[in-house]
mmCIF file with all atom_site columns, C-alpha atoms in Angstrom:
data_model
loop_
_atom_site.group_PDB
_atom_site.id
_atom_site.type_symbol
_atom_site.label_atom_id
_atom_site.label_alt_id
_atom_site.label_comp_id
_atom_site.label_asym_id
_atom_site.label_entity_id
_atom_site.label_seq_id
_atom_site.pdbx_PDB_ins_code
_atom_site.Cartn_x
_atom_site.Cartn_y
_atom_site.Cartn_z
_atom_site.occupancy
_atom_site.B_iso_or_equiv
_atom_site.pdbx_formal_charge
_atom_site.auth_seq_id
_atom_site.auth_comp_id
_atom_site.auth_asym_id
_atom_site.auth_atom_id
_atom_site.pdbx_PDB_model_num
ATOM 1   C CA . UNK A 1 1   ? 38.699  38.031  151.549 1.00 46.00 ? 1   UNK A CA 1
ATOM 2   C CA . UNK A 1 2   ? 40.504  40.267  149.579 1.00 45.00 ? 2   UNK A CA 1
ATOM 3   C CA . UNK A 1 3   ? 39.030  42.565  146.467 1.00 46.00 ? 3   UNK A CA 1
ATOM 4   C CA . UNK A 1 4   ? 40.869  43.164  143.582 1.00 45.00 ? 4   UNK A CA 1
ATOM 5   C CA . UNK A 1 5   ? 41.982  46.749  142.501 1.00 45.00 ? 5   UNK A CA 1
ATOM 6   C CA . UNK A 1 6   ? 39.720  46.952  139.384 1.00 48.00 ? 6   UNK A CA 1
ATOM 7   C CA . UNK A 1 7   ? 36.636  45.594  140.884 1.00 43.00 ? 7   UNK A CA 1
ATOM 8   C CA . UNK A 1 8   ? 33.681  47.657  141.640 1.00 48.00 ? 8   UNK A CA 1
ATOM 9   C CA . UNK A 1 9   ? 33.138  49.080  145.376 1.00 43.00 ? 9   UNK A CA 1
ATOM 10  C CA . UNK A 1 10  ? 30.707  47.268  147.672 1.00 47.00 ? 10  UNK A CA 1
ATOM 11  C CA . UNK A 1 11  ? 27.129  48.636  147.003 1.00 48.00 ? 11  UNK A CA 1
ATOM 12  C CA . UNK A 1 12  ? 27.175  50.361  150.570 1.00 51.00 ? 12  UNK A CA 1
ATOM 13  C CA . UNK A 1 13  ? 30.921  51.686  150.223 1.00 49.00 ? 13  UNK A CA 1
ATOM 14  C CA . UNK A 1 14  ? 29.726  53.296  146.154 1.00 50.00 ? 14  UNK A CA 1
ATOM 15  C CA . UNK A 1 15  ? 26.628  54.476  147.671 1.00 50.00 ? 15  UNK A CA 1
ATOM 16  C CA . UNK A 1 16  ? 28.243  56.563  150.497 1.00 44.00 ? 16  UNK A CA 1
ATOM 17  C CA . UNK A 1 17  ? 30.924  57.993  147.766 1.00 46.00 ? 17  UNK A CA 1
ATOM 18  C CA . UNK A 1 18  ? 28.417  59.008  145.273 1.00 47.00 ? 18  UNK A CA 1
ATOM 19  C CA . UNK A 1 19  ? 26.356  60.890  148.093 1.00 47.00 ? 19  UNK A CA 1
ATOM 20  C CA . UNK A 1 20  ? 29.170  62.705  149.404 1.00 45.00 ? 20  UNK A CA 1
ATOM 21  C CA . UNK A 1 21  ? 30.246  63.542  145.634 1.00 47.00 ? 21  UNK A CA 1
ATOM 22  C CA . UNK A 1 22  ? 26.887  64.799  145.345 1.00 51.00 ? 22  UNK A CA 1
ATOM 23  C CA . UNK A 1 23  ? 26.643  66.562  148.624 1.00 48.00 ? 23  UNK A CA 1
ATOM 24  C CA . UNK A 1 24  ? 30.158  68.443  147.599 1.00 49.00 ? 24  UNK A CA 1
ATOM 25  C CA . UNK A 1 25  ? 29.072  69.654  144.350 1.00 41.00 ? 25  UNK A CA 1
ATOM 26  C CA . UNK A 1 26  ? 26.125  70.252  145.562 1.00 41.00 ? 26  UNK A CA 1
ATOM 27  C CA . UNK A 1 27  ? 27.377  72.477  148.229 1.00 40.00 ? 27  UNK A CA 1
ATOM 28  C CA . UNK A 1 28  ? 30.234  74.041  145.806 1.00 38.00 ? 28  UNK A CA 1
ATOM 29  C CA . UNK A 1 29  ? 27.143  74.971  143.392 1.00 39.00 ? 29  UNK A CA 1
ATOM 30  C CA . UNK A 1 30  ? 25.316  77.086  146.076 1.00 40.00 ? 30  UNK A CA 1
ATOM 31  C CA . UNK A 1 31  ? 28.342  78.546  147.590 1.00 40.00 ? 31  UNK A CA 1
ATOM 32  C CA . UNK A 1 32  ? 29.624  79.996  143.863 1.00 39.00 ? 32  UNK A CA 1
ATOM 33  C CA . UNK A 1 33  ? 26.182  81.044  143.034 1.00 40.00 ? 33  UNK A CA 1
ATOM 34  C CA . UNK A 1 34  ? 26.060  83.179  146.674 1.00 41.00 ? 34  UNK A CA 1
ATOM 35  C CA . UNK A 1 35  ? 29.576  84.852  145.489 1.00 40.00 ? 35  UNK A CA 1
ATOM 36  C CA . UNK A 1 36  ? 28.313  85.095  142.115 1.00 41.00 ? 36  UNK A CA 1
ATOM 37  C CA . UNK A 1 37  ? 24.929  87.061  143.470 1.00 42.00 ? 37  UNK A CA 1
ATOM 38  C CA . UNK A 1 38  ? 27.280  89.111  145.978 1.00 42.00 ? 38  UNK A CA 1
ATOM 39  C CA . UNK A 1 39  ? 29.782  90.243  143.589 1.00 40.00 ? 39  UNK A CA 1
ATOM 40  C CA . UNK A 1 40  ? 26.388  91.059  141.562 1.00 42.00 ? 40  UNK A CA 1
ATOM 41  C CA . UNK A 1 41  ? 25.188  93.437  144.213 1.00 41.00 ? 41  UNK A CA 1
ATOM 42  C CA . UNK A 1 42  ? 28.251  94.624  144.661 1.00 41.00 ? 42  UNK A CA 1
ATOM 43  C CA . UNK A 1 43  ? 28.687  95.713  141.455 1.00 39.00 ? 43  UNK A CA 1
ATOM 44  C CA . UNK A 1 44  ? 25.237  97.392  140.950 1.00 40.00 ? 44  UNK A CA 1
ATOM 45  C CA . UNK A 1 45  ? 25.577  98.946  143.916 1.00 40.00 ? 45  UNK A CA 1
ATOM 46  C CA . UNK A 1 46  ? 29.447  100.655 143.019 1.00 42.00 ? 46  UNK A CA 1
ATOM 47  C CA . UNK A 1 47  ? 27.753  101.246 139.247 1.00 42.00 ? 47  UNK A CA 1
ATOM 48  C CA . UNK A 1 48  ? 24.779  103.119 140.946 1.00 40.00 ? 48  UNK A CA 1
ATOM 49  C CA . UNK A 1 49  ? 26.871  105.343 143.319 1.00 43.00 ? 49  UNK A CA 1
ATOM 50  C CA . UNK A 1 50  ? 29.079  106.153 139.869 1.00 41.00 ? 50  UNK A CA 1
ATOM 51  C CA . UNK A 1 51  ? 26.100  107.126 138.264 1.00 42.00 ? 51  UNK A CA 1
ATOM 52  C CA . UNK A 1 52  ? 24.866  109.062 141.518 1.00 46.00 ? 52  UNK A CA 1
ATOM 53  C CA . UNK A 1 53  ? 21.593  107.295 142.680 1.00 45.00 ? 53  UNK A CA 1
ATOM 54  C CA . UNK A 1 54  ? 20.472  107.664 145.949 1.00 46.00 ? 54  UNK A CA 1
ATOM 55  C CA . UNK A 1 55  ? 21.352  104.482 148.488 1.00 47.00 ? 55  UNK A CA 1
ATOM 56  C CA . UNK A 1 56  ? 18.223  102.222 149.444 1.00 46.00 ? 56  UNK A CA 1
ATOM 57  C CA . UNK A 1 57  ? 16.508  103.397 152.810 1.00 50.00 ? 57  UNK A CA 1
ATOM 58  C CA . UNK A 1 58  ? 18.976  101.674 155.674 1.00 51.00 ? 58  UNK A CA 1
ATOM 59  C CA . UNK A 1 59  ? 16.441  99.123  157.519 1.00 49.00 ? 59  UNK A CA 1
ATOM 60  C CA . UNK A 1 60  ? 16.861  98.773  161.309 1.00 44.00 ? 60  UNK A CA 1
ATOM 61  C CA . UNK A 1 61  ? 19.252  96.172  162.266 1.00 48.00 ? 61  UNK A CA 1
ATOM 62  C CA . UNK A 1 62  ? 17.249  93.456  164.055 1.00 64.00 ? 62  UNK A CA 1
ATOM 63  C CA . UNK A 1 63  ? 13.825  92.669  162.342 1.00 88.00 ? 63  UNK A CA 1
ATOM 64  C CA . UNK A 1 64  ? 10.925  94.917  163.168 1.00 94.00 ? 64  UNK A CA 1
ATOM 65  C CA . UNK A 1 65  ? 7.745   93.421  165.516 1.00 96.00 ? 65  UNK A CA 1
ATOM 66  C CA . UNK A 1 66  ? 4.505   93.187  163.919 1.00 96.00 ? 66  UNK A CA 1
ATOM 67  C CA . UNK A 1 67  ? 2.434   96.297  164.010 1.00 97.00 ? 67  UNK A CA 1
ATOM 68  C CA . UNK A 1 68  ? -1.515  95.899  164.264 1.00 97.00 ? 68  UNK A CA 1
ATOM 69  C CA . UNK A 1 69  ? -3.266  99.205  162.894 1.00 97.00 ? 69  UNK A CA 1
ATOM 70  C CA . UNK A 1 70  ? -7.073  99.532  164.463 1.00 97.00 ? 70  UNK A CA 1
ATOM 71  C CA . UNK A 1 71  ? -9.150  101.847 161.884 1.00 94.00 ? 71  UNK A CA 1
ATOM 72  C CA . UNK A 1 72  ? -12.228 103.058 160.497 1.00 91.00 ? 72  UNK A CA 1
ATOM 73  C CA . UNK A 1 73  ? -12.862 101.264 157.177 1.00 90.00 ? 73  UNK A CA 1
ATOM 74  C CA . UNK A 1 74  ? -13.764 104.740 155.331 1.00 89.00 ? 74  UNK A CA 1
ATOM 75  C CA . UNK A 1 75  ? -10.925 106.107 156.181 1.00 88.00 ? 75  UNK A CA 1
ATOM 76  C CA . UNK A 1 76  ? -8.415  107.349 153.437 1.00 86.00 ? 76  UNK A CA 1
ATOM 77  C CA . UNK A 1 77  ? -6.043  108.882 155.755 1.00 90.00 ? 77  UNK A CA 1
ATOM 78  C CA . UNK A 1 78  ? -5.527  105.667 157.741 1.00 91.00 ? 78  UNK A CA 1
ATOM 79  C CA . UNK A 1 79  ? -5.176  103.714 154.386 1.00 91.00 ? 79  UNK A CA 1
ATOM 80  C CA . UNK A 1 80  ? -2.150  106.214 153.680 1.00 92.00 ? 80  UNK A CA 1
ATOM 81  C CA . UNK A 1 81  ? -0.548  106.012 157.267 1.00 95.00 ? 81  UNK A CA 1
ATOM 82  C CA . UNK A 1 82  ? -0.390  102.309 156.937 1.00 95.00 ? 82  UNK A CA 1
ATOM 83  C CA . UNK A 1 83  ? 1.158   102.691 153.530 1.00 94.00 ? 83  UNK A CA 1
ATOM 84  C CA . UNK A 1 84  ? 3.757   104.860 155.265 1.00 96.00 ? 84  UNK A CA 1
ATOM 85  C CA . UNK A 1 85  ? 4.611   102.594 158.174 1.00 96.00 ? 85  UNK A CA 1
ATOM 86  C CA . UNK A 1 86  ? 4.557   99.648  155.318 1.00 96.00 ? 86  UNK A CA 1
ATOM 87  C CA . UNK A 1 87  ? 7.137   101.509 153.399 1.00 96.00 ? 87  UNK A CA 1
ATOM 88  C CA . UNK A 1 88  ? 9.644   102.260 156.225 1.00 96.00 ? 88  UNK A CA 1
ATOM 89  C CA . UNK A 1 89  ? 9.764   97.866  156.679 1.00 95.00 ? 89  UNK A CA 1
ATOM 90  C CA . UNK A 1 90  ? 6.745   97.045  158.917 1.00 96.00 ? 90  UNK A CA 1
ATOM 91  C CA . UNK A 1 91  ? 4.291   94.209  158.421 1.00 97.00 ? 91  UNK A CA 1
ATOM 92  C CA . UNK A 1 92  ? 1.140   95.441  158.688 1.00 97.00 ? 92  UNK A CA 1
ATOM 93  C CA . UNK A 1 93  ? -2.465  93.546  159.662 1.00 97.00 ? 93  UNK A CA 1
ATOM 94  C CA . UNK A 1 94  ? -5.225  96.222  159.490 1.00 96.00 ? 94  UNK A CA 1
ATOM 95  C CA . UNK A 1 95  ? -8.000  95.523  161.441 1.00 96.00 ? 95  UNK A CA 1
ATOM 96  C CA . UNK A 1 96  ? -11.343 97.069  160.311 1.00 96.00 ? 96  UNK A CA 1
ATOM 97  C CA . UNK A 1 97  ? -13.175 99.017  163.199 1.00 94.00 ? 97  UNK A CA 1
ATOM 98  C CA . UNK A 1 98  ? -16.651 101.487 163.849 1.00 92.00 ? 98  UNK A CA 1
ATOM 99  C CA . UNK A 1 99  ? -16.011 101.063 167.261 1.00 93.00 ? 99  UNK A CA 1
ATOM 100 C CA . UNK A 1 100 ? -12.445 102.713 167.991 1.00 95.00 ? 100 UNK A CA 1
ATOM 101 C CA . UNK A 1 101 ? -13.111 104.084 171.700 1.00 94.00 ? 101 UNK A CA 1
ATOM 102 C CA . UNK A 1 102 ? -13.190 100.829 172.680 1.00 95.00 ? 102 UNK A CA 1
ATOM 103 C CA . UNK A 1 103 ? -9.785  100.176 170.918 1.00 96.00 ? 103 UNK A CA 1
ATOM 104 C CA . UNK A 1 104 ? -8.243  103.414 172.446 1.00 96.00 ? 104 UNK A CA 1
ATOM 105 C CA . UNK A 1 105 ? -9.339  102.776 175.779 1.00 95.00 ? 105 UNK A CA 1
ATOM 106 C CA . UNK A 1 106 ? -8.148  99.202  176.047 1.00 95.00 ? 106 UNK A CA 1
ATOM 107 C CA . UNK A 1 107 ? -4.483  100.314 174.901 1.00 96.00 ? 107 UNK A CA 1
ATOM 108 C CA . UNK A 1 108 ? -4.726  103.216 177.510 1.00 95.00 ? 108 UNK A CA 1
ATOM 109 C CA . UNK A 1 109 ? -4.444  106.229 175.401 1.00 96.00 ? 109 UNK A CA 1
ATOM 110 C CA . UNK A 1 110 ? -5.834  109.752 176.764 1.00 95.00 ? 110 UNK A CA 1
ATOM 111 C CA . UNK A 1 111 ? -8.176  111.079 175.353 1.00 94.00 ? 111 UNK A CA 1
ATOM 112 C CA . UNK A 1 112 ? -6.721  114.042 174.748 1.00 95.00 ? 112 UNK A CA 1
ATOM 113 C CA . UNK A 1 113 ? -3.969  112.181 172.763 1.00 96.00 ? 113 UNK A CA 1
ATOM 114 C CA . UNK A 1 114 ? -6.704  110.926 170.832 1.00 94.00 ? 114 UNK A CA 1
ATOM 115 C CA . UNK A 1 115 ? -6.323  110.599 166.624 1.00 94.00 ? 115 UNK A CA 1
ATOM 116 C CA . UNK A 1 116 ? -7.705  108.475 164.018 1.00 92.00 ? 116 UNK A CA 1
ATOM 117 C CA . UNK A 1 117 ? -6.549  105.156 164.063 1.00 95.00 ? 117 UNK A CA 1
ATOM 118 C CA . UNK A 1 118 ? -4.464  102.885 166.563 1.00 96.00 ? 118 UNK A CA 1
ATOM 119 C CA . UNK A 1 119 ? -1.782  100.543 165.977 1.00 97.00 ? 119 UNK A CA 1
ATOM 120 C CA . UNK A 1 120 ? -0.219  98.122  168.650 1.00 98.00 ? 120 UNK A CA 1
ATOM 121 C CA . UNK A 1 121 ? 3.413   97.301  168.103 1.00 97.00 ? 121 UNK A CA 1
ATOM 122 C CA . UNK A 1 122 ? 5.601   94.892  170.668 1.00 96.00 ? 122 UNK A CA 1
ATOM 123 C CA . UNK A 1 123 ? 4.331   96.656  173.428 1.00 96.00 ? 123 UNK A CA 1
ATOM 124 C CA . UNK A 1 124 ? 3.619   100.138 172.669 1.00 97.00 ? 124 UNK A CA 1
ATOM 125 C CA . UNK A 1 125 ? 0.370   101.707 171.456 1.00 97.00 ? 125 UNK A CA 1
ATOM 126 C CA . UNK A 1 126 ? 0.890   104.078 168.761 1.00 98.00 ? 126 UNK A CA 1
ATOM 127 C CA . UNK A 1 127 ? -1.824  106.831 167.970 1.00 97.00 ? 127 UNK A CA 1
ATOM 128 C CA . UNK A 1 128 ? -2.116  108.713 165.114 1.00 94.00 ? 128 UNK A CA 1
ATOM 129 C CA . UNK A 1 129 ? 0.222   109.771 162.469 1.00 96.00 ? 129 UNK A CA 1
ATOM 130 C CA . UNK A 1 130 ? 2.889   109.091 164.083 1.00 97.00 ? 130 UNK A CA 1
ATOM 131 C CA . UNK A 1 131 ? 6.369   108.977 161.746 1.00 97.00 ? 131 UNK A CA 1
ATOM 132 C CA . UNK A 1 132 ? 7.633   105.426 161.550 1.00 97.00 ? 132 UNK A CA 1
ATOM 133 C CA . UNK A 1 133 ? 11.718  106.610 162.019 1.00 97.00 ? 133 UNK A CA 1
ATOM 134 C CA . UNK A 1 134 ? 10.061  107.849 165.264 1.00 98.00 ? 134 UNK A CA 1
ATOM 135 C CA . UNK A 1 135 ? 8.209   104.156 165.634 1.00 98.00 ? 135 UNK A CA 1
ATOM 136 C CA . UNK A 1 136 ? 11.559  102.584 164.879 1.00 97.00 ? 136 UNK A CA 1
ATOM 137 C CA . UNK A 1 137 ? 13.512  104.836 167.544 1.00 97.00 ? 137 UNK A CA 1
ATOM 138 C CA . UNK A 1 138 ? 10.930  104.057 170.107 1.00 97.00 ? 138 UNK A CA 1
ATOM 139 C CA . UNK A 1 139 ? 11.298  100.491 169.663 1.00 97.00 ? 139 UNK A CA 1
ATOM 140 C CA . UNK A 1 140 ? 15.397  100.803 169.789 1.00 96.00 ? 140 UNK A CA 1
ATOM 141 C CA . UNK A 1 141 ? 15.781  102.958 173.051 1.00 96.00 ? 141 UNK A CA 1
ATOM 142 C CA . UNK A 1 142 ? 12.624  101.210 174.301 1.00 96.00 ? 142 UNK A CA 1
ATOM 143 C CA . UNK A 1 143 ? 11.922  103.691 177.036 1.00 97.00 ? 143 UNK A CA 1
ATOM 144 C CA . UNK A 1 144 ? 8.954   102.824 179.899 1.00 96.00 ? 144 UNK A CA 1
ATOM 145 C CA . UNK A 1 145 ? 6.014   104.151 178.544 1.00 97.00 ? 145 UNK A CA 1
ATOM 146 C CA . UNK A 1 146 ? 2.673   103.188 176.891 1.00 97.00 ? 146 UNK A CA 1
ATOM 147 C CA . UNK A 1 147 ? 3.790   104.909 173.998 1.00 97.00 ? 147 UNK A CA 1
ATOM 148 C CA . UNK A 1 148 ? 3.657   107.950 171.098 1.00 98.00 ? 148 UNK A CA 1
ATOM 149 C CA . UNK A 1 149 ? 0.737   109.970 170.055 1.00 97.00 ? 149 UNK A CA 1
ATOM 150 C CA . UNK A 1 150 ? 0.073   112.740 167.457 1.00 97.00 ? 150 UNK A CA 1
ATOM 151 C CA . UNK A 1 151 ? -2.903  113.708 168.619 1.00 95.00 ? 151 UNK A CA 1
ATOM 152 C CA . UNK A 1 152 ? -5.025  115.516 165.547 1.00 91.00 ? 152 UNK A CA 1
ATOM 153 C CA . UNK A 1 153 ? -4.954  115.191 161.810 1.00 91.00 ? 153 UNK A CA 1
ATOM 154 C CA . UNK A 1 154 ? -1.633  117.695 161.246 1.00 90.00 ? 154 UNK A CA 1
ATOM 155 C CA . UNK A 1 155 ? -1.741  118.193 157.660 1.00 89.00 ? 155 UNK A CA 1
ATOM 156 C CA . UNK A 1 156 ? 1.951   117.156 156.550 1.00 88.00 ? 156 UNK A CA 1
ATOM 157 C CA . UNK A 1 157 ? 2.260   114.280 159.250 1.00 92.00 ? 157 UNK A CA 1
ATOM 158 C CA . UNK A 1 158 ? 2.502   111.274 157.553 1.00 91.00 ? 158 UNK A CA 1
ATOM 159 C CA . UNK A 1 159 ? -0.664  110.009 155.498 1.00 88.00 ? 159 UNK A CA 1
ATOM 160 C CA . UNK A 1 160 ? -2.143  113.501 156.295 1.00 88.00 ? 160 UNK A CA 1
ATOM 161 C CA . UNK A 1 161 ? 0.303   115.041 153.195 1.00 87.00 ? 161 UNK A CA 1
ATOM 162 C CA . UNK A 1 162 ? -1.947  116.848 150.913 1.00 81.00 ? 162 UNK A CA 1
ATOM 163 C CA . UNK A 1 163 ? 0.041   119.695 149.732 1.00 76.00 ? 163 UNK A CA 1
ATOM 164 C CA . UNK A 1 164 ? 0.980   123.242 151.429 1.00 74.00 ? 164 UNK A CA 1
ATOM 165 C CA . UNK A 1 165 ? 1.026   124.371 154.142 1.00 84.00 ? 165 UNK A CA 1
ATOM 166 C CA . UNK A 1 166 ? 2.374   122.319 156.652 1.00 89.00 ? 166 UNK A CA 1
ATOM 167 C CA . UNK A 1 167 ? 1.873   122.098 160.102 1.00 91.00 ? 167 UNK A CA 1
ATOM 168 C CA . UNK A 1 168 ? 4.672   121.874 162.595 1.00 93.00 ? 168 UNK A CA 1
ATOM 169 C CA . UNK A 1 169 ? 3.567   119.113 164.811 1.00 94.00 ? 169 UNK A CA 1
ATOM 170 C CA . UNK A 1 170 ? 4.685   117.312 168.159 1.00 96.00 ? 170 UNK A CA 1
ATOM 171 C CA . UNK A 1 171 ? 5.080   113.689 168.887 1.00 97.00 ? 171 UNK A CA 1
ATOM 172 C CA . UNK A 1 172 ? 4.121   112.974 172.239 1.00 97.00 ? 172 UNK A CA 1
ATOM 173 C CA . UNK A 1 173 ? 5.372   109.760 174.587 1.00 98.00 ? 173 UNK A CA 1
ATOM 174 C CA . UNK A 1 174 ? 2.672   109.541 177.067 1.00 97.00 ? 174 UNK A CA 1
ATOM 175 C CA . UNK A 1 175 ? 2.953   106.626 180.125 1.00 96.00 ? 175 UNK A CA 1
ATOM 176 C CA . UNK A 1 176 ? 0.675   104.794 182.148 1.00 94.00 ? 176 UNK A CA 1
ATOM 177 C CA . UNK A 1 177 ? -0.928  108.232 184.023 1.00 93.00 ? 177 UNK A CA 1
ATOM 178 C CA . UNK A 1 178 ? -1.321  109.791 181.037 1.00 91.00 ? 178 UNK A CA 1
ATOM 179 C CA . UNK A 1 179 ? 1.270   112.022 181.356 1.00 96.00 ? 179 UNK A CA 1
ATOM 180 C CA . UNK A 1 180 ? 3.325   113.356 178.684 1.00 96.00 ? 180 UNK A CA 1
ATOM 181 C CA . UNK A 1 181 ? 6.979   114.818 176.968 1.00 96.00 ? 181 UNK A CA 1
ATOM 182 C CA . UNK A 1 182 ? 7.491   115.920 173.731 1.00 97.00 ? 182 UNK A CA 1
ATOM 183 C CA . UNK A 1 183 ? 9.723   112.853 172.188 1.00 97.00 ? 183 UNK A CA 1
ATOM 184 C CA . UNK A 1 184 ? 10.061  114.748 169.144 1.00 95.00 ? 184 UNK A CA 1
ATOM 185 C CA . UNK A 1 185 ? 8.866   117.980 166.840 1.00 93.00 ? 185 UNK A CA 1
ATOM 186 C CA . UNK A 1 186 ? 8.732   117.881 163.115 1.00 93.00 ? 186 UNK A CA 1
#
């Protein structure tokens, strides 16, 4: 049986055509409103360099793990550090602590390494204030080790800045013995 020319589509046949009209403008809607919000960016960004802002802080390539901070609750330093590490891209839980030997010894850091708080990122146990571009470079080269300590309260490390002077610090990768080498000096 034959349709004529002028007649309306089957209900199944209109159906299908209407849904892949829709799906088409659908799809050309989101794809000019991504080229309209790049060429946005784009633009503010040129504009800004014109006008001689600083660039946005680069973020590391590939996302960054989770990072678990083990602290005192009265502790305003802490509070700061994880501020810091927040700052420089990493999601932060905070976990509330009195008892933080415990916390130190089951993540294997020395006691002589020994700061105020604790974090656990990926595998590595960070203590102290520890710089987070120094968290972030221990997470890219990923070397074997337990991982970084500051050990102390150095005033100018990060969450300890309260004015001059400043103490030169080191940032310690310790491993498995204890044993340590200085992965960096600021």
């Amino acid at each position: 049986m034959s349709q004529h020319p002028d007649s309306p589509l089957p209900p199944t046949r209109r159906a299908f055509f209407l849904a892949a009209a829709q799906l088409g403008l659908a799809s050309l809607a989101t794809a000019t409103a991504t080229a309209t919000a790049t060429a946005t960016a784009t633009a503010t960004v040129l504009g800004a360099k014109a006008l001689g802002a600083q660039p946005a802080p680069k973020r590391a390539a590939a996302a960054l793990p989770p990072m678990t901070v083990y602290k005192d609750p009265n502790c305003g330093c802490c509070t700061e550090w994880v501020s810091h590490v927040r700052k420089a891209g990493f999601v932060v839980t905070v976990r509330d602590t009195a008892d933080m030997s415990s916390v130190k010894a089951s993540f294997g850091v020395p006691s002589a390494l020994e700061s105020c708080h604790t974090a656990r990122v990926g595998v590595y146990a960070i203590e102290g204030h520890v710089p987070a571009d120094l968290i972030q470079k221990l997470l890219r080269e990923q070397p074997v080790a337990r991982g970084l300590a500051v050990p102390g309260m150095p005033q100018g490390s990060p969450g300890m800045e309260q004015g001059a002077p400043k103490d030169a610090f080191e940032v310690l990768l310790f491993d498995k013995a204890g044993k340590t080498r200085v992965f960096a000096s600021r």
